[in-house]
Short mmCIF file of C-alpha atoms in Angstrom, two decimals:
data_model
loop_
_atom_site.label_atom_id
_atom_site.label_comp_id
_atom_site.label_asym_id
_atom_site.label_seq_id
_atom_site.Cartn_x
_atom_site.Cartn_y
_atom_site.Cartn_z
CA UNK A 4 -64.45 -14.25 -48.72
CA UNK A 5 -64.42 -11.24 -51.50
CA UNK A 6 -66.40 -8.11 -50.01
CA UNK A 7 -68.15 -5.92 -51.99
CA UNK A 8 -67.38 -4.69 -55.04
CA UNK A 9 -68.51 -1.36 -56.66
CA UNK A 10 -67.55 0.42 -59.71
CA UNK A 11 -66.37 3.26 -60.99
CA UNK A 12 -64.46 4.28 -57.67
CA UNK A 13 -64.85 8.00 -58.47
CA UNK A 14 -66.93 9.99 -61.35
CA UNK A 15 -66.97 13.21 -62.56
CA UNK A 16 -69.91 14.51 -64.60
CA UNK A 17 -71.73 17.71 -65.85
CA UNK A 18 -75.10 18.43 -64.82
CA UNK A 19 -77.63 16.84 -67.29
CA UNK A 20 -75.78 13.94 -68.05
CA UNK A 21 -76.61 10.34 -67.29
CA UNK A 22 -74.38 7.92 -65.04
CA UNK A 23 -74.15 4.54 -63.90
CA UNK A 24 -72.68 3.02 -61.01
CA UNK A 25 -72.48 -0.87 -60.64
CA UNK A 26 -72.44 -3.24 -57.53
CA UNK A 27 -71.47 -6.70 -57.02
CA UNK A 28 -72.50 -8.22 -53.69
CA UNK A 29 -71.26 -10.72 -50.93
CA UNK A 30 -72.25 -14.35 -52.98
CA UNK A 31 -75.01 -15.72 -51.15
CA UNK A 32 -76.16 -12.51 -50.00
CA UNK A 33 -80.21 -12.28 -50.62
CA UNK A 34 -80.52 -8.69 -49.66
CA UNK A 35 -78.70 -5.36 -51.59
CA UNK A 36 -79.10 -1.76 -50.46
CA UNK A 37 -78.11 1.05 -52.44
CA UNK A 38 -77.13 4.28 -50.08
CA UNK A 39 -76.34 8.13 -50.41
CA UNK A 40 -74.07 9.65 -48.18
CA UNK A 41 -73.52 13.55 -48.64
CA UNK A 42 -70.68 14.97 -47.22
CA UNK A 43 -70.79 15.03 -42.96
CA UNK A 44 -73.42 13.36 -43.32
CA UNK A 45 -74.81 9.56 -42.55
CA UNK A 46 -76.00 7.05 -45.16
CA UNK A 47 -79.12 7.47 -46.39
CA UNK A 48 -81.03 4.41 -48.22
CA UNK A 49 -82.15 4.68 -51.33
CA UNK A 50 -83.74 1.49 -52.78
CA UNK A 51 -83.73 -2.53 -50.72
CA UNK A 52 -83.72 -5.49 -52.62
CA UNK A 53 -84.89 -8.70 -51.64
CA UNK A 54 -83.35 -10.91 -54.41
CA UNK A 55 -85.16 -9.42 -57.49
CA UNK A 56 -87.50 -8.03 -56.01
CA UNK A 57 -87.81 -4.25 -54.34
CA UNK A 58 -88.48 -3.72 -50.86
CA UNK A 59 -87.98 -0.11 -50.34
CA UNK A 60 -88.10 2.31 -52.27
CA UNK A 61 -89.43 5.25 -50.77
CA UNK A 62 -86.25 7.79 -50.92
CA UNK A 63 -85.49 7.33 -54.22
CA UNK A 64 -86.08 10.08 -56.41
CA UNK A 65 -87.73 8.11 -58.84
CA UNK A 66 -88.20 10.72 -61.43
CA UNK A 67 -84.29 10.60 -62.32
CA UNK A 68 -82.91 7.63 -60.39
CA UNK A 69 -83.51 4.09 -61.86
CA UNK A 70 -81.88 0.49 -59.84
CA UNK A 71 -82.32 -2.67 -60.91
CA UNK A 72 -80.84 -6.15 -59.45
CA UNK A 73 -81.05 -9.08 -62.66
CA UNK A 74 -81.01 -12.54 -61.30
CA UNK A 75 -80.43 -11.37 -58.07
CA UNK A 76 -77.09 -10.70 -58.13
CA UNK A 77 -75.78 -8.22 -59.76
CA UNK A 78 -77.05 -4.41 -59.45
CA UNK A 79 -76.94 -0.88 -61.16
CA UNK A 80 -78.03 2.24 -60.37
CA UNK A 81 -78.54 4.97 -62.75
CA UNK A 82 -79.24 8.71 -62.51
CA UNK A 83 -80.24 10.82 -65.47
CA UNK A 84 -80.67 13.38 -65.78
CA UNK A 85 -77.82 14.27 -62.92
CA UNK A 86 -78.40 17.31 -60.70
CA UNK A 87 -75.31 19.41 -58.70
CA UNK A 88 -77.00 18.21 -55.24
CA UNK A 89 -76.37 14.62 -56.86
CA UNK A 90 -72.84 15.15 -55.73
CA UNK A 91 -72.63 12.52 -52.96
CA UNK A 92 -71.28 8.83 -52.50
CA UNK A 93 -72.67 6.11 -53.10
CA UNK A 94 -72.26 3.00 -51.29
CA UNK A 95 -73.37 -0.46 -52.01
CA UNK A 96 -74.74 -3.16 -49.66
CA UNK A 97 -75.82 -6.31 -48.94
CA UNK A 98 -76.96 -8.74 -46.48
CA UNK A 99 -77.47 -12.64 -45.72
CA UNK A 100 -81.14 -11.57 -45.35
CA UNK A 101 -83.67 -9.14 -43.97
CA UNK A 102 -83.67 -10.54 -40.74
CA UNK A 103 -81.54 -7.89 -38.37
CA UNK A 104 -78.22 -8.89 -39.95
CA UNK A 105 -75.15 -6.76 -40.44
CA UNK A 106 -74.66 -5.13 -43.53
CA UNK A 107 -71.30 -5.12 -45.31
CA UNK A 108 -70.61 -2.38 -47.45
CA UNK A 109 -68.80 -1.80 -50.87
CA UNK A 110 -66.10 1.24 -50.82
CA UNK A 111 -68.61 3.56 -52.62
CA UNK A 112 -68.56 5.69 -55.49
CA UNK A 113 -67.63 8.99 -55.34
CA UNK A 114 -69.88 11.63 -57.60
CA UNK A 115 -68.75 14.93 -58.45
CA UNK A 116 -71.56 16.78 -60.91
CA UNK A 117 -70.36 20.23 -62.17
CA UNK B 2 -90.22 11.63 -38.91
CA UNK B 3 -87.83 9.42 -37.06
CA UNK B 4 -84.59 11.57 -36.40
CA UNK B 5 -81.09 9.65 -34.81
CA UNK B 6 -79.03 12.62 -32.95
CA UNK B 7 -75.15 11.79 -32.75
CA UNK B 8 -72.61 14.21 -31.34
CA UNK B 9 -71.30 15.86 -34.56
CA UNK B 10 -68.35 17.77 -32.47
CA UNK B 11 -65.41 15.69 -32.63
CA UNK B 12 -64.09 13.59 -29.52
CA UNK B 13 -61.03 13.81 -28.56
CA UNK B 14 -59.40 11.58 -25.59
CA UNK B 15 -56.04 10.55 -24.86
CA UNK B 16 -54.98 6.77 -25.82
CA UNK B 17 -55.83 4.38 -22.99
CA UNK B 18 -58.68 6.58 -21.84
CA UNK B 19 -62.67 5.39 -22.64
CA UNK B 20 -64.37 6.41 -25.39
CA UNK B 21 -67.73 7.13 -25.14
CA UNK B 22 -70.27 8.31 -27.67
CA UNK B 23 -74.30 8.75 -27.58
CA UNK B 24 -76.63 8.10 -30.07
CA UNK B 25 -80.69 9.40 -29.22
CA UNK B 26 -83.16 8.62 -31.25
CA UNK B 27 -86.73 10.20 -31.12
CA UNK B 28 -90.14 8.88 -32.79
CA UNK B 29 -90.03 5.55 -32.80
CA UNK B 30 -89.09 2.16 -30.99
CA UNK B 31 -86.43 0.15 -32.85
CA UNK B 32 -86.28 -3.67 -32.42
CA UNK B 33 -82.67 -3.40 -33.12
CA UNK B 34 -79.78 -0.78 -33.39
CA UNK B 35 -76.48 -1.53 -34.98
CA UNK B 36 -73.00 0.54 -34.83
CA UNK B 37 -70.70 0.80 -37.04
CA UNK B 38 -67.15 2.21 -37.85
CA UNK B 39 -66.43 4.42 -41.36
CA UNK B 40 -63.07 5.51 -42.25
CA UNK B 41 -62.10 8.13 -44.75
CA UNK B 42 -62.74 6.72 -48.16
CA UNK B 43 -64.22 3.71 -47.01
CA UNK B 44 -67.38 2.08 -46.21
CA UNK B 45 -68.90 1.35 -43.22
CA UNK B 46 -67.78 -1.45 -40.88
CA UNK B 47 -70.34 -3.69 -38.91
CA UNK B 48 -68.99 -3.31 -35.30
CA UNK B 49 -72.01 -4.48 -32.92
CA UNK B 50 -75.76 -5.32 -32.77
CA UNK B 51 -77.96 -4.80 -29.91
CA UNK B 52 -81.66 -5.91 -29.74
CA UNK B 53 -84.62 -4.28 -27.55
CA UNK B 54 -84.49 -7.16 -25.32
CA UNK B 55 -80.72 -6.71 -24.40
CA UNK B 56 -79.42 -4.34 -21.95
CA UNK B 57 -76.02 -4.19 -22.95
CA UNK B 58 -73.70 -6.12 -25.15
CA UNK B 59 -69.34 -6.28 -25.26
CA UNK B 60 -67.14 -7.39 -27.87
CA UNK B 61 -63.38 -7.13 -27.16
CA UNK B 62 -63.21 -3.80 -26.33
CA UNK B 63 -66.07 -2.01 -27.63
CA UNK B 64 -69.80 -2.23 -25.25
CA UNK B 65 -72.86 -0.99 -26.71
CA UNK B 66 -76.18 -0.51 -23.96
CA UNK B 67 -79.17 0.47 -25.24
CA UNK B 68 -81.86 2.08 -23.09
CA UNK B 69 -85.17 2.00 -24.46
CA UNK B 70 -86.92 4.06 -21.83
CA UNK B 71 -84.58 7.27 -22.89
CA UNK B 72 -84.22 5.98 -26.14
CA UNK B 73 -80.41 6.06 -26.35
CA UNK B 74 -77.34 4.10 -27.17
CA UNK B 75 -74.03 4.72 -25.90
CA UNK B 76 -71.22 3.15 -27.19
CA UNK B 77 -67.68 2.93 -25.54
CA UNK B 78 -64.07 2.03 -26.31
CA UNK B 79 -62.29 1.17 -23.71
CA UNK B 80 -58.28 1.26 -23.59
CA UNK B 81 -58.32 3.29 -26.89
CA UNK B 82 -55.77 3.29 -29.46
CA UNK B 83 -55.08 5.64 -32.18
CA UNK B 84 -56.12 2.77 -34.72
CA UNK B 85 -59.48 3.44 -33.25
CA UNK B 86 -59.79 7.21 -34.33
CA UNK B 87 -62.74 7.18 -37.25
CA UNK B 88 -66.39 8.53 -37.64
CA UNK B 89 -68.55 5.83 -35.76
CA UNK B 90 -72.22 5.32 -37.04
CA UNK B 91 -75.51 4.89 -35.03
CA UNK B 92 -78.05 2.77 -36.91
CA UNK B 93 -80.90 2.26 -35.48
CA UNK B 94 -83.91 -0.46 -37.01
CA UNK B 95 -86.42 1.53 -39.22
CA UNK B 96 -89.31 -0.20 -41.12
CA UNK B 97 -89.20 -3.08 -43.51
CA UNK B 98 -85.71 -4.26 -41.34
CA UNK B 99 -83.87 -0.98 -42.95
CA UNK B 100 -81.79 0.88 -41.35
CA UNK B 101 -81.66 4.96 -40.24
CA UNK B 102 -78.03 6.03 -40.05
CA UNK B 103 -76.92 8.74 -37.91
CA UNK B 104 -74.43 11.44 -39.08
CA UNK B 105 -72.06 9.82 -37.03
CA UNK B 106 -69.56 10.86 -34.47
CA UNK B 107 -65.66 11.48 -35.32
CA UNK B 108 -62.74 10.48 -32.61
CA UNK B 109 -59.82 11.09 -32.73
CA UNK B 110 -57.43 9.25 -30.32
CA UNK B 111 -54.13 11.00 -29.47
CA UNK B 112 -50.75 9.28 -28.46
#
């Protein structure tokens, strides 16, 4: 079974600018989180999706961050414009459903903004 | 606000000793808590689920308890191995089914 698949691994960007980071999920998998983990620290979500549809939403900064999940698959998750306490990684998620299950996770994208 | 507390001091133990790390969590009453493993560079690894209604739960190795009343999970590796040395995540059940992750606990396992 393939796991999780993010892309780019690692990005560097300057303040300002806009960036992308793409997620492919477990097939079959209903549910897709999108995380933030800062350095020492634990993974904090960002935006749940139930197929299409949102979930949760509440800690992302929706004034610069942007997600969206076509067909229920695929996902992307933008930020523009980036800030310097952007710098983080993000990790990719999903789950068979929203019903207590485990979560596997993608290896995560690495953001450096200078 | 709902706040998970996890050692951040690294653990150190000798191999074949028992691990054992805590995870408290104040402000609310999870249905569920999960724990799971994070090496460098990676993401995190589902290790073990344990629901309000369970007392303790084993898997190989690894036992999770969960004690609702003091509203902590402790988590322990027994026989350890240097394979097992990595930063091990507390997760306990927040609203809508999403989940709070501590900062997680490092351990490092020494030959």
């Amino acid at each position: 079974e393939a796991g999780v698949a993010q892309s780019p691994r690692y990005k560097i960007i300057e303040k300002r600018q806009s960036v992308a980071f793409w997620c492919n999920p477990i097939s079959g998998h209903a549910t897709l989180y999108w995380y933030q983990q800062i350095l020492g620290q634990g993974p904090k979500l960002l935006i749940q999706f139930q197929n299409n549809g949102v979930v949760d939403d509440s800690q992302l900064p929706k004034d610069r961050f942007s997600a969206e999940r076509l067909k229920g698959v695929d996902s992307t998750l933008k930020i523009q414009p980036a800030k310097l306490e952007d710098s983080a990684v993000y990790l990719c998620a999903s789950s068979l459903d929203l019903e207590g299950r485990e979560q596997y996770f993608g290896p995560g994208t690495r953001l450096t903004v200078t | 606000s709902q706040k998970i507390e996890q050692n951040s001091e690294a653990l150190n133990i000798q191999e074949g000793k028992t691990a054992t790390l805590t995870c408290n969590y104040t402000n609310y009453s999870p249905a569920y808590l999960q724990w799971y493993r994070q090496d460098p560079g990676r993401g995190p690894v589902f290790l073990l689920l344990i629901r309000e209604n369970e007392k303790e739960k084993r898997k190989e190795r690894l036992k999770v308890t969960f004690d609702t009343t003091l509203k902590q999970s402790l988590f322990h590796i027994t026989a350890s191995q240097p394979a097992d040395s990595a930063t091990y995540l507390c997760a306990p059940r927040g609203g809508y089914n999403k989940l709070i992750f501590g900062a997680g606990t490092r351990l490092a396992v020494h030959p």
